[in-house]
Coordinates of C-alpha atoms (C1' of nucleotides) in Angstrom, one line a residue:
Chain A
M1 CA 121.9 108.7 111.8
H2 CA 124.6 109.4 109.1
P3 CA 123.7 108.6 105.5
V4 CA 124.3 104.9 104.9
R5 CA 125.6 103.2 101.8
V6 CA 123.9 99.9 101.5
R7 CA 123.7 97.3 98.8
F8 CA 121.4 94.6 97.5
A9 CA 123.6 92.0 95.9
P10 CA 121.7 89.2 94.1
S11 CA 123.1 86.7 91.7
P12 CA 121.3 86.5 88.4
T13 CA 120.6 82.8 88.6
G14 CA 116.8 83.0 88.2
A15 CA 113.8 84.8 89.5
L16 CA 114.1 87.0 92.5
H17 CA 112.9 85.1 95.5
I18 CA 110.4 87.0 97.8
G19 CA 113.0 86.7 100.6
G20 CA 115.4 88.6 98.5
V21 CA 112.8 91.3 98.0
R22 CA 112.5 91.7 101.7
T23 CA 116.3 91.9 102.1
A24 CA 116.3 94.6 99.3
L25 CA 113.4 96.3 101.1
Y26 CA 115.2 96.6 104.5
N27 CA 118.3 97.9 102.8
Y28 CA 116.2 100.4 100.9
L29 CA 114.3 101.6 103.9
L30 CA 117.5 102.3 105.8
A31 CA 119.0 104.1 102.8
R32 CA 116.0 106.4 102.4
K33 CA 115.6 107.0 106.1
T34 CA 119.2 108.2 106.4
N35 CA 119.3 110.0 103.1
G36 CA 121.8 107.4 102.1
T37 CA 122.5 105.4 99.0
M38 CA 120.9 102.2 97.7
I39 CA 123.2 100.2 95.5
L40 CA 122.4 97.2 93.3
R41 CA 125.3 95.0 92.6
I42 CA 125.0 92.0 90.4
E43 CA 127.0 89.1 91.8
D44 CA 127.5 87.0 88.7
T45 CA 130.8 85.3 89.5
D46 CA 129.4 81.8 88.9
Q47 CA 129.4 81.5 85.1
T48 CA 127.9 78.0 85.3
R49 CA 124.8 79.3 87.0
F50 CA 124.2 82.3 84.8
V51 CA 120.7 82.6 83.5
P52 CA 119.8 84.9 80.7
G53 CA 117.2 87.5 81.5
A54 CA 117.6 87.1 85.3
E55 CA 119.3 90.4 85.7
E56 CA 116.6 92.3 83.9
Y57 CA 114.0 90.4 85.8
I58 CA 115.6 91.5 89.1
M59 CA 115.6 95.1 88.1
K60 CA 112.1 95.1 86.8
S61 CA 110.9 93.4 90.0
L62 CA 112.5 96.0 92.2
E63 CA 111.0 98.7 90.1
W64 CA 107.6 97.2 90.4
V65 CA 107.7 97.0 94.2
G66 CA 108.9 100.6 94.3
I67 CA 112.5 100.0 95.4
K68 CA 114.6 102.7 93.6
I69 CA 118.2 102.1 93.0
D70 CA 120.7 105.0 93.2
E71 CA 123.8 103.2 91.9
G72 CA 123.9 100.0 90.0
A73 CA 124.5 98.1 86.8
A74 CA 121.7 100.0 85.0
Q75 CA 122.2 103.5 86.4
G76 CA 126.0 103.5 86.8
G77 CA 127.7 105.5 89.6
P78 CA 131.0 106.5 91.0
H79 CA 132.1 102.9 91.6
A80 CA 131.1 101.3 88.3
P81 CA 131.1 98.7 87.1
Y82 CA 128.5 97.2 89.4
R83 CA 128.5 93.8 87.8
Q84 CA 131.2 91.5 89.4
S85 CA 132.0 89.7 86.2
E86 CA 133.3 93.1 84.9
R87 CA 135.5 93.6 87.9
K88 CA 137.6 90.5 87.5
A89 CA 140.9 92.3 87.4
I90 CA 140.2 94.1 90.6
Y91 CA 139.8 91.0 92.6
K92 CA 142.8 89.4 91.2
Q93 CA 144.9 92.3 92.4
Y94 CA 143.7 91.8 96.0
A95 CA 144.1 88.1 95.9
Q96 CA 147.7 88.7 94.9
K97 CA 148.2 91.1 97.8
L98 CA 147.0 88.3 100.1
I99 CA 149.4 85.9 98.6
D100 CA 152.3 88.3 98.8
E101 CA 151.7 88.9 102.4
G102 CA 151.3 85.2 103.2
N103 CA 147.6 85.3 104.0
A104 CA 146.6 83.2 101.0
Y105 CA 148.2 80.5 98.8
Y106 CA 147.9 78.7 95.5
A107 CA 146.3 75.3 95.6
F108 CA 146.6 72.8 92.8
D109 CA 144.5 69.9 94.2
S110 CA 142.2 68.2 91.8
E111 CA 138.6 67.5 92.6
E112 CA 139.5 63.8 93.2
E113 CA 142.2 64.7 95.6
L114 CA 139.9 66.9 97.5
E115 CA 137.3 64.1 97.6
A116 CA 140.0 61.6 98.8
M117 CA 141.0 64.0 101.6
R118 CA 137.5 64.4 102.8
N119 CA 137.0 60.6 102.8
R120 CA 140.2 60.1 104.6
L121 CA 139.1 62.5 107.3
K122 CA 135.7 61.0 107.5
A123 CA 137.2 57.6 108.1
T124 CA 139.2 58.8 111.0
G125 CA 136.0 60.0 112.6
S126 CA 137.0 63.6 112.4
S127 CA 134.2 66.1 113.0
L128 CA 135.6 68.4 110.4
Q129 CA 136.4 67.4 106.8
Q130 CA 137.9 70.6 105.7
Y131 CA 140.8 72.1 103.8
S132 CA 142.2 73.9 106.8
A133 CA 145.2 74.4 109.1
T134 CA 145.2 70.7 110.0
T135 CA 145.1 69.4 106.5
R136 CA 146.6 72.0 104.2
M137 CA 150.2 70.7 104.7
M138 CA 149.1 67.4 103.2
M139 CA 147.8 68.9 100.0
A140 CA 149.3 70.2 96.8
N141 CA 149.7 73.9 97.3
S142 CA 152.3 76.7 97.5
L143 CA 152.8 75.9 101.2
T144 CA 153.9 72.3 100.6
L145 CA 155.5 72.7 97.1
S146 CA 158.8 74.3 96.6
E147 CA 158.9 77.8 95.1
S148 CA 160.2 76.5 91.8
E149 CA 157.6 73.8 91.6
V150 CA 154.9 76.4 92.1
A151 CA 156.4 78.7 89.5
Q152 CA 156.6 75.8 87.1
K153 CA 153.0 74.8 87.6
L154 CA 151.9 78.4 87.2
A155 CA 153.9 78.8 84.1
A156 CA 152.7 75.6 82.6
G157 CA 149.1 76.8 83.1
S158 CA 148.0 74.1 85.6
P159 CA 144.6 74.9 87.0
Y160 CA 144.8 76.4 90.5
V161 CA 142.7 78.2 93.0
I162 CA 143.7 80.7 95.6
R163 CA 142.8 79.8 99.2
L164 CA 142.7 81.9 102.3
K165 CA 145.2 80.8 105.0
V166 CA 143.0 80.9 108.0
P167 CA 144.8 81.2 111.3
D168 CA 144.7 77.9 113.1
S169 CA 143.8 78.9 116.6
E170 CA 142.1 82.2 117.1
E171 CA 138.7 83.4 118.4
I172 CA 137.1 85.6 115.8
E173 CA 134.6 88.1 117.0
L174 CA 132.0 89.9 115.1
S175 CA 129.3 92.2 116.1
D176 CA 125.9 91.9 114.5
L177 CA 123.3 94.7 114.8
I178 CA 120.6 92.1 115.2
R179 CA 122.3 89.3 117.1
G180 CA 124.9 91.1 119.1
E181 CA 128.4 89.6 119.6
V182 CA 129.0 86.4 117.7
K183 CA 132.2 84.4 118.4
V184 CA 133.6 81.7 116.2
H185 CA 136.9 79.8 116.5
S186 CA 139.1 80.0 113.5
S187 CA 139.6 76.2 113.6
Q188 CA 136.0 75.9 112.5
I189 CA 136.6 77.8 109.3
D190 CA 138.1 76.2 106.3
D191 CA 140.7 77.6 103.9
K192 CA 138.0 79.1 101.7
V193 CA 138.6 79.4 98.0
L194 CA 139.0 83.0 97.1
M195 CA 139.8 82.8 93.4
K196 CA 138.4 79.9 91.4
S197 CA 140.3 78.1 88.6
D198 CA 138.3 80.0 86.0
G199 CA 139.8 83.2 87.3
M200 CA 136.6 84.4 88.9
P201 CA 136.5 85.3 92.6
T202 CA 134.2 83.5 94.9
Y203 CA 131.5 85.4 96.8
H204 CA 133.7 85.7 99.9
L205 CA 136.4 87.7 98.2
A206 CA 134.3 89.6 95.8
N207 CA 131.8 90.7 98.4
V208 CA 134.5 92.0 100.8
V209 CA 136.5 93.8 98.1
D210 CA 133.4 95.4 96.6
D211 CA 131.9 96.4 99.9
Y212 CA 135.1 98.1 100.8
L213 CA 135.7 99.8 97.4
M214 CA 132.0 100.9 97.2
Q215 CA 132.3 102.2 100.7
I216 CA 129.4 100.2 102.0
T217 CA 128.6 101.1 105.6
H218 CA 126.0 98.4 106.4
V219 CA 125.8 94.9 105.2
I220 CA 122.2 93.8 105.5
R221 CA 121.7 90.3 104.3
G222 CA 120.1 86.9 105.0
E223 CA 120.9 84.8 108.0
E224 CA 122.4 82.1 105.8
W225 CA 125.5 84.3 105.7
L226 CA 126.1 84.4 109.4
P227 CA 128.3 81.4 109.5
S228 CA 130.7 82.8 106.9
A229 CA 130.7 86.3 108.4
P230 CA 133.7 85.6 110.6
L231 CA 135.6 84.6 107.4
H232 CA 134.8 88.0 106.0
V233 CA 136.0 89.7 109.1
L234 CA 139.3 87.9 108.6
L235 CA 139.5 89.1 105.0
Y236 CA 138.9 92.7 106.1
R237 CA 141.7 92.3 108.6
F238 CA 144.2 90.8 106.1
L239 CA 143.4 93.4 103.5
G240 CA 144.0 96.1 106.1
W241 CA 140.5 97.4 106.0
E242 CA 139.3 96.5 109.5
K243 CA 138.6 100.1 110.4
Q244 CA 136.4 100.6 107.4
M245 CA 134.6 97.3 107.9
P246 CA 130.8 97.7 107.4
Q247 CA 128.4 96.9 110.2
F248 CA 126.6 93.6 109.8
A249 CA 122.9 92.8 110.2
H250 CA 121.9 89.3 109.5
L251 CA 118.2 89.0 108.8
P252 CA 116.0 86.2 110.1
L253 CA 114.8 83.8 107.4
L254 CA 111.4 83.5 105.8
L255 CA 110.0 80.1 106.7
K256 CA 107.6 77.7 105.1
P257 CA 103.9 78.3 105.8
D258 CA 103.6 75.0 107.5
G259 CA 106.2 72.8 109.1
N260 CA 109.8 74.0 109.2
G261 CA 112.5 75.2 107.0
K262 CA 113.4 77.9 104.5
L263 CA 110.6 79.0 102.3
S264 CA 111.0 77.4 98.8
K265 CA 109.3 77.4 95.5
R266 CA 108.0 73.9 96.2
D267 CA 106.1 75.1 99.3
A268 CA 104.6 78.1 97.4
D269 CA 103.5 75.8 94.5
K270 CA 102.0 73.4 97.0
A271 CA 100.1 76.1 98.9
G272 CA 99.1 77.8 95.6
F273 CA 100.7 81.2 96.1
P274 CA 103.4 83.0 94.2
L275 CA 107.0 83.4 95.4
F276 CA 108.3 85.9 92.9
P277 CA 107.3 89.5 92.3
L278 CA 106.7 89.0 88.6
N279 CA 105.9 86.0 86.3
W280 CA 109.1 84.2 85.4
T281 CA 109.7 81.7 82.7
D282 CA 112.8 79.7 83.1
P283 CA 114.7 79.9 79.8
N284 CA 116.1 76.4 80.3
T285 CA 113.1 74.4 81.4
G286 CA 110.4 76.7 80.1
E287 CA 108.7 76.3 83.4
L288 CA 106.5 79.3 84.4
S289 CA 106.6 80.6 87.9
K290 CA 103.7 82.8 89.0
G291 CA 104.4 86.4 90.1
F292 CA 102.6 88.4 92.8
R293 CA 101.8 91.0 90.2
E294 CA 100.1 88.6 87.9
S295 CA 98.4 86.9 90.8
G296 CA 96.5 90.1 91.6
Y297 CA 98.6 91.7 94.3
L298 CA 99.4 95.4 94.6
P299 CA 103.0 96.3 95.0
D300 CA 102.5 98.5 98.1
A301 CA 100.4 95.8 99.8
L302 CA 103.1 93.3 99.2
I303 CA 105.7 95.6 100.6
N304 CA 103.7 96.4 103.7
F305 CA 103.2 92.6 104.3
L306 CA 106.9 91.9 103.7
A307 CA 108.1 94.7 105.9
F308 CA 106.2 93.1 108.8
L309 CA 107.8 89.7 108.3
G310 CA 110.7 90.2 110.7
W311 CA 110.2 93.8 111.6
N312 CA 107.5 95.8 113.4
P313 CA 107.2 99.4 114.5
G314 CA 106.3 98.7 118.1
T315 CA 103.0 100.5 117.7
E316 CA 99.6 99.1 116.8
Q317 CA 99.5 100.5 113.3
E318 CA 99.4 97.9 110.6
I319 CA 98.9 99.8 107.4
F320 CA 102.1 101.6 106.3
S321 CA 102.8 103.5 103.1
I322 CA 106.3 103.1 101.9
Q323 CA 107.1 106.6 103.2
E324 CA 105.7 105.7 106.6
L325 CA 107.9 102.5 106.6
I326 CA 110.9 104.7 105.8
D327 CA 110.1 107.1 108.6
S328 CA 109.6 104.4 111.3
F329 CA 112.1 101.8 110.2
T330 CA 115.1 101.0 112.4
V331 CA 117.3 97.9 112.4
E332 CA 117.0 97.7 116.2
R333 CA 113.4 96.6 115.7
I334 CA 114.2 93.7 113.4
G335 CA 113.4 90.4 115.1
K336 CA 115.8 87.5 115.5
A337 CA 113.5 84.5 114.8
G338 CA 112.5 83.3 111.4
A339 CA 109.1 84.3 110.2
R340 CA 106.5 81.9 108.6
F341 CA 105.1 83.1 105.4
D342 CA 101.3 83.4 105.8
I343 CA 99.7 84.2 102.5
L344 CA 96.3 84.8 104.2
K345 CA 97.8 87.9 105.8
A346 CA 99.2 89.0 102.5
Q347 CA 95.7 88.7 101.1
W348 CA 94.3 90.8 103.9
F349 CA 96.8 93.5 103.2
N350 CA 95.9 93.4 99.5
Q351 CA 92.3 93.8 100.3
Q352 CA 92.9 96.8 102.4
Y353 CA 95.1 98.5 99.8
L354 CA 92.5 97.7 97.0
K355 CA 89.8 99.3 99.1
A356 CA 91.9 102.4 99.6
R357 CA 92.5 103.0 95.9
T358 CA 90.3 105.5 94.0
N359 CA 87.8 104.1 91.6
D360 CA 89.7 105.6 88.7
E361 CA 92.8 103.8 89.7
L362 CA 91.0 100.5 90.0
A363 CA 89.3 100.9 86.7
V364 CA 92.6 100.1 85.0
Y365 CA 92.5 96.5 86.3
L366 CA 88.9 96.0 85.0
L367 CA 89.6 97.6 81.7
E368 CA 92.8 95.6 81.0
A369 CA 90.8 92.4 81.4
L370 CA 88.0 93.5 79.1
P371 CA 87.9 93.6 75.3
P372 CA 88.7 97.1 74.0
N373 CA 85.8 99.5 73.6
L374 CA 83.4 97.4 75.6
C375 CA 83.4 99.7 78.5
S376 CA 84.1 103.3 79.0
K377 CA 86.6 104.5 81.7
E378 CA 83.8 106.2 83.6
K379 CA 81.7 103.1 83.6
A380 CA 84.6 101.0 84.7
A381 CA 85.3 103.3 87.6
K382 CA 81.7 103.1 88.6
I383 CA 81.8 99.4 88.5
C384 CA 85.0 99.2 90.5
G385 CA 83.5 101.5 93.1
M386 CA 80.6 99.1 93.5
L387 CA 82.9 96.1 93.7
K388 CA 85.8 97.4 95.8
E389 CA 84.5 96.2 99.1
R390 CA 84.3 92.7 97.8
V391 CA 87.6 92.0 96.1
T392 CA 90.9 90.6 97.3
F393 CA 92.8 90.6 94.0
T394 CA 93.0 92.9 91.1
H395 CA 91.6 90.3 88.8
D396 CA 88.5 90.0 91.0
F397 CA 87.0 93.1 89.4
A398 CA 86.8 91.4 86.0
T399 CA 85.4 88.1 87.3
Q400 CA 82.9 89.8 89.6
A401 CA 81.8 92.3 86.9
R402 CA 81.3 89.6 84.3
F403 CA 77.6 89.5 84.7
L404 CA 77.4 93.2 83.7
F405 CA 78.7 92.3 80.3
E406 CA 77.3 88.9 79.7
A407 CA 73.7 87.9 80.3
P408 CA 73.4 84.8 82.4
T409 CA 72.9 81.5 80.7
V410 CA 72.5 79.4 83.8
Y411 CA 70.6 80.2 86.9
D412 CA 71.7 79.1 90.4
P413 CA 69.5 76.1 91.0
Q414 CA 69.5 76.5 94.7
V415 CA 68.1 80.0 94.6
I416 CA 65.5 78.9 92.0
S417 CA 64.2 76.0 94.1
K418 CA 64.0 78.2 97.2
K419 CA 62.9 81.5 95.9
W420 CA 61.4 81.1 92.4
N421 CA 57.6 81.0 92.7
D422 CA 54.4 82.5 91.4
D423 CA 54.7 85.6 93.6
A424 CA 58.2 86.2 92.2
V425 CA 57.2 85.8 88.6
N426 CA 54.2 88.2 89.2
V427 CA 56.4 90.8 90.7
L428 CA 59.1 90.4 88.1
T429 CA 56.6 90.7 85.3
A430 CA 55.0 93.9 86.8
F431 CA 58.5 95.3 87.6
S432 CA 59.7 94.9 84.0
E433 CA 56.5 96.6 82.8
A434 CA 57.1 99.5 85.1
L435 CA 60.8 99.7 84.0
K436 CA 59.6 100.2 80.4
K437 CA 58.3 103.6 81.3
L438 CA 61.7 104.8 82.6
T439 CA 64.7 106.1 80.8
N440 CA 68.2 105.7 82.4
P441 CA 66.8 105.2 85.9
T442 CA 69.2 105.5 88.8
A443 CA 69.5 102.9 91.5
E444 CA 67.3 105.0 93.7
V445 CA 64.5 105.2 91.1
I446 CA 64.8 101.5 90.4
K447 CA 64.5 100.8 94.1
T448 CA 61.3 102.9 94.6
T449 CA 59.9 101.4 91.4
L450 CA 60.4 97.9 92.7
E451 CA 58.9 98.8 96.1
Q452 CA 55.8 100.3 94.4
V453 CA 55.3 97.1 92.5
T454 CA 55.7 94.9 95.6
T455 CA 53.4 97.0 97.8
S456 CA 50.7 97.1 95.1
L457 CA 50.8 93.3 94.8
N458 CA 51.1 93.1 98.6
I459 CA 54.2 90.9 98.5
G460 CA 57.3 91.6 100.7
T461 CA 60.2 93.0 98.7
G462 CA 62.6 90.7 100.6
K463 CA 60.7 87.6 99.4
I464 CA 61.4 88.2 95.8
L465 CA 64.7 90.0 95.9
Q466 CA 66.7 86.8 95.5
A467 CA 64.6 85.8 92.5
L468 CA 65.2 89.2 90.9
R469 CA 68.9 88.8 91.5
V470 CA 69.0 85.4 90.0
A471 CA 67.0 86.6 87.0
V472 CA 69.3 89.5 86.3
T473 CA 72.7 88.0 87.3
G474 CA 72.2 84.3 87.4
A475 CA 73.7 84.1 90.9
G476 CA 72.3 84.1 94.4
S477 CA 74.7 86.6 95.7
G478 CA 76.7 89.6 94.4
P479 CA 77.1 93.4 94.7
D480 CA 74.3 95.9 95.3
L481 CA 71.5 94.8 93.0
M482 CA 69.9 98.2 92.5
L483 CA 73.3 99.7 91.4
S484 CA 73.9 96.7 89.2
M485 CA 70.7 97.3 87.4
E486 CA 71.5 101.0 87.0
I487 CA 74.7 100.1 85.4
L488 CA 73.1 97.5 83.2
G489 CA 70.4 99.9 82.0
S490 CA 66.7 99.3 82.2
Q491 CA 66.4 97.9 78.7
E492 CA 68.9 95.1 79.5
V493 CA 67.3 94.4 82.8
I494 CA 63.9 94.0 81.1
T495 CA 65.4 91.6 78.5
R496 CA 67.1 89.6 81.2
I497 CA 63.9 89.3 83.4
Q498 CA 61.8 88.2 80.4
R499 CA 64.4 85.6 79.4
A500 CA 64.6 84.3 82.9
I501 CA 60.8 84.0 83.2
T502 CA 60.6 81.9 80.0
T503 CA 63.7 79.8 80.6
I504 CA 63.2 79.0 84.2
K505 CA 59.6 78.0 83.5
K506 CA 60.9 75.3 81.2
I507 CA 63.1 73.9 84.0
Chain B
rG1 C1' 128.3 64.7 113.0
rG2 C1' 130.4 69.8 113.9
rU3 C1' 129.8 75.3 114.2
rC4 C1' 126.5 79.2 114.6
rC5 C1' 121.6 81.2 115.3
rG6 C1' 116.8 80.9 117.3
rU7 C1' 112.0 79.5 120.6
rU8 C1' 105.3 84.6 123.5
rC9 C1' 98.1 82.6 121.0
rG10 C1' 97.3 78.2 114.7
rU11 C1' 100.3 82.6 112.1
rC12 C1' 102.9 87.7 112.3
rU13 C1' 104.2 89.9 116.7
rA14 C1' 104.2 93.8 121.4
rG15 C1' 105.9 93.5 126.2
rG16 C1' 109.2 92.7 130.1
rG17 C1' 111.4 90.8 137.3
rG18 C1' 105.3 91.9 140.3
rU19 C1' 100.6 93.0 133.7
rU20 C1' 93.4 90.7 133.6
rA21 C1' 100.5 88.9 129.0
rG22 C1' 98.4 93.7 124.4
rG23 C1' 97.5 94.1 118.9
rA24 C1' 96.8 92.1 113.8
rC25 C1' 95.6 87.8 110.5
rA26 C1' 92.9 83.3 110.8
rU27 C1' 88.9 81.0 113.5
rC28 C1' 84.0 81.0 116.3
rA29 C1' 79.5 83.7 117.9
rG30 C1' 76.2 88.0 117.6
rA31 C1' 74.7 92.7 115.1
rU32 C1' 74.2 95.5 110.5
rU33 C1' 73.5 94.6 105.2
rU34 C1' 65.8 91.8 103.4
rU35 C1' 71.7 87.9 99.5
rC36 C1' 77.0 87.3 99.7
rA37 C1' 81.0 90.3 100.8
rU38 C1' 82.2 94.6 103.8
rU39 C1' 81.7 96.8 108.6
rC40 C1' 80.9 96.6 113.9
rU41 C1' 80.8 94.0 118.8
rG42 C1' 82.3 89.9 121.5
rG43 C1' 84.7 85.0 122.3
rU44 C1' 88.4 80.8 122.1
rA45 C1' 93.6 80.9 122.0
rA46 C1' 100.5 81.8 123.9
rC47 C1' 105.4 82.9 127.4
rA48 C1' 109.0 74.8 124.9
rC49 C1' 110.9 72.1 129.3
rG50 C1' 114.2 71.6 133.8
rG51 C1' 117.3 73.9 137.1
rG52 C1' 119.3 78.2 139.3
rU53 C1' 119.4 83.9 140.9
rU54 C1' 115.4 86.4 143.5
rC55 C1' 110.6 88.0 148.3
rG56 C1' 108.9 87.1 143.3
rA57 C1' 110.4 84.9 137.0
rU58 C1' 107.3 84.5 131.0
rU59 C1' 111.2 88.3 131.5
rC60 C1' 118.1 87.4 133.9
rC61 C1' 121.8 83.0 134.0
rC62 C1' 122.8 77.8 132.9
rG63 C1' 121.4 73.4 130.8
rU64 C1' 117.8 70.2 127.9
rA65 C1' 114.6 69.6 124.0
rC66 C1' 113.0 71.2 119.5
rG67 C1' 113.7 74.0 115.0
rG68 C1' 116.7 76.4 111.5
rA69 C1' 121.2 78.1 108.8
rC70 C1' 126.0 76.8 107.4
rU71 C1' 129.5 72.9 106.6
rA72 C1' 131.2 73.6 97.5
rC73 C1' 136.3 76.1 92.8
rC74 C1' 127.1 78.3 94.7
rA75 C1' 125.8 82.7 96.1

RNA sequence: GGUCCGUUCGUCUAGGGGUUAGGACAUCAGAUUUUCAUUCUGGUAACACGGGUUCGAUUCCCGUACGGACUACCA
């Protein structure tokens, strides 16, 4: 396949939704697979929805998940600027071309007039309440007004928009890589606003102009754009760019985990999982939205999970590195139906990736949760090695390792009532005595020591193991006890056993 | 309402005119681990419905139902 030029084009109106991350991912995979170019274009044409920090957030998020941008607002490139607000003059020029050639027109209607038009149409029982071929001649625009009236209004600075003059009766065909041929009749499309009264273009114009100018070969975007894709085809045609029109691929939506509909923040909050890559605090409301990173997910696990929501390689392999995804990705294997977001599956992926990390890599997650200088790197790596089979999230290391740094203050009452008895106390007493004779014993040595004690007292090791565990850790279950005691050190183990014997007696 | 898109186990999905409809997550049972977790083995579980076409349809066609997206001077 020839090198593609693809773009991810978010608008900086808030945190980057996980669905957006998947769109970016599919674009990225295709770019890398074909040795093509990945472009990040900031679509900030809506000044009213601008949110400070959102653009930086998007960039940081993509960086975290490992999607590297070749051309974009931050890295520049041959088609700079990559921020639409900085390309205002460019759009204006093409809007003018459309007007000059009779494919667009000025419209001066106020909001109230538009509202009145829609109500009028509604009252007649019309199925469409649109500014279109059937209604445009009843409105205030350069089609109905005389040339001098229009010139006068323009000169007087009356607010206006530029609308596309959609042909009234024509079948518009478009070919989608995922859905095949899609046909829409032009009567269903309204005379979309191309330039807003503030001088900014709308998405429709800006997107077509930029995709052409930036030589985009494939437009991979969410399914919500499918209904307006025929409009974009029209725009390419009127601008004389039909031969250079990119190929379209409209991705299936990410759906709510239960019930139906597009996945939203509400659903995520309700089900208690994040919906954004990184933590995000809304500058206006101060509301904090949890990120996958802060919730303990690994970026490559998240990417693997996301890649499989709407795409699959056709083999039985489930775990894919980003490079493997790049190698096996094809748009042909993208599905058509929306995919439910199943956080349990994401957790499983995370667990698999955590297990595959080296102990040294994992040590970072433990260390960052601990007070400085409490634990050496080597010790942290050892602890993580012991714990890695039992964790789902990065923060699990710290919570599960807690007993190694803090002696228990409470003891699991269930274990005590079932397993704490004279035999246990006898073994523990003798065991701690035996430990005193050892220096830095390994798990192996500790184990044989314990077995020697139990055999000499003629008590099964299994009978008292739970008691030992509860004495040392406070809990009835946990990681390998012998290894835990090795890490704790014999002195600490002795102290804990003795404390347990005296405190539990009182209960 | 209209337009467009979609529909295989609970979920993500493979498959495709004749298959014991395959895998993964979840779930259940057993084994291992003298705990829990991990791991292993096994089980339950799906072609939305109705018509065609055909010797045969889950697969192709048409409807119906259901679901979704869109229907802004938002993207």
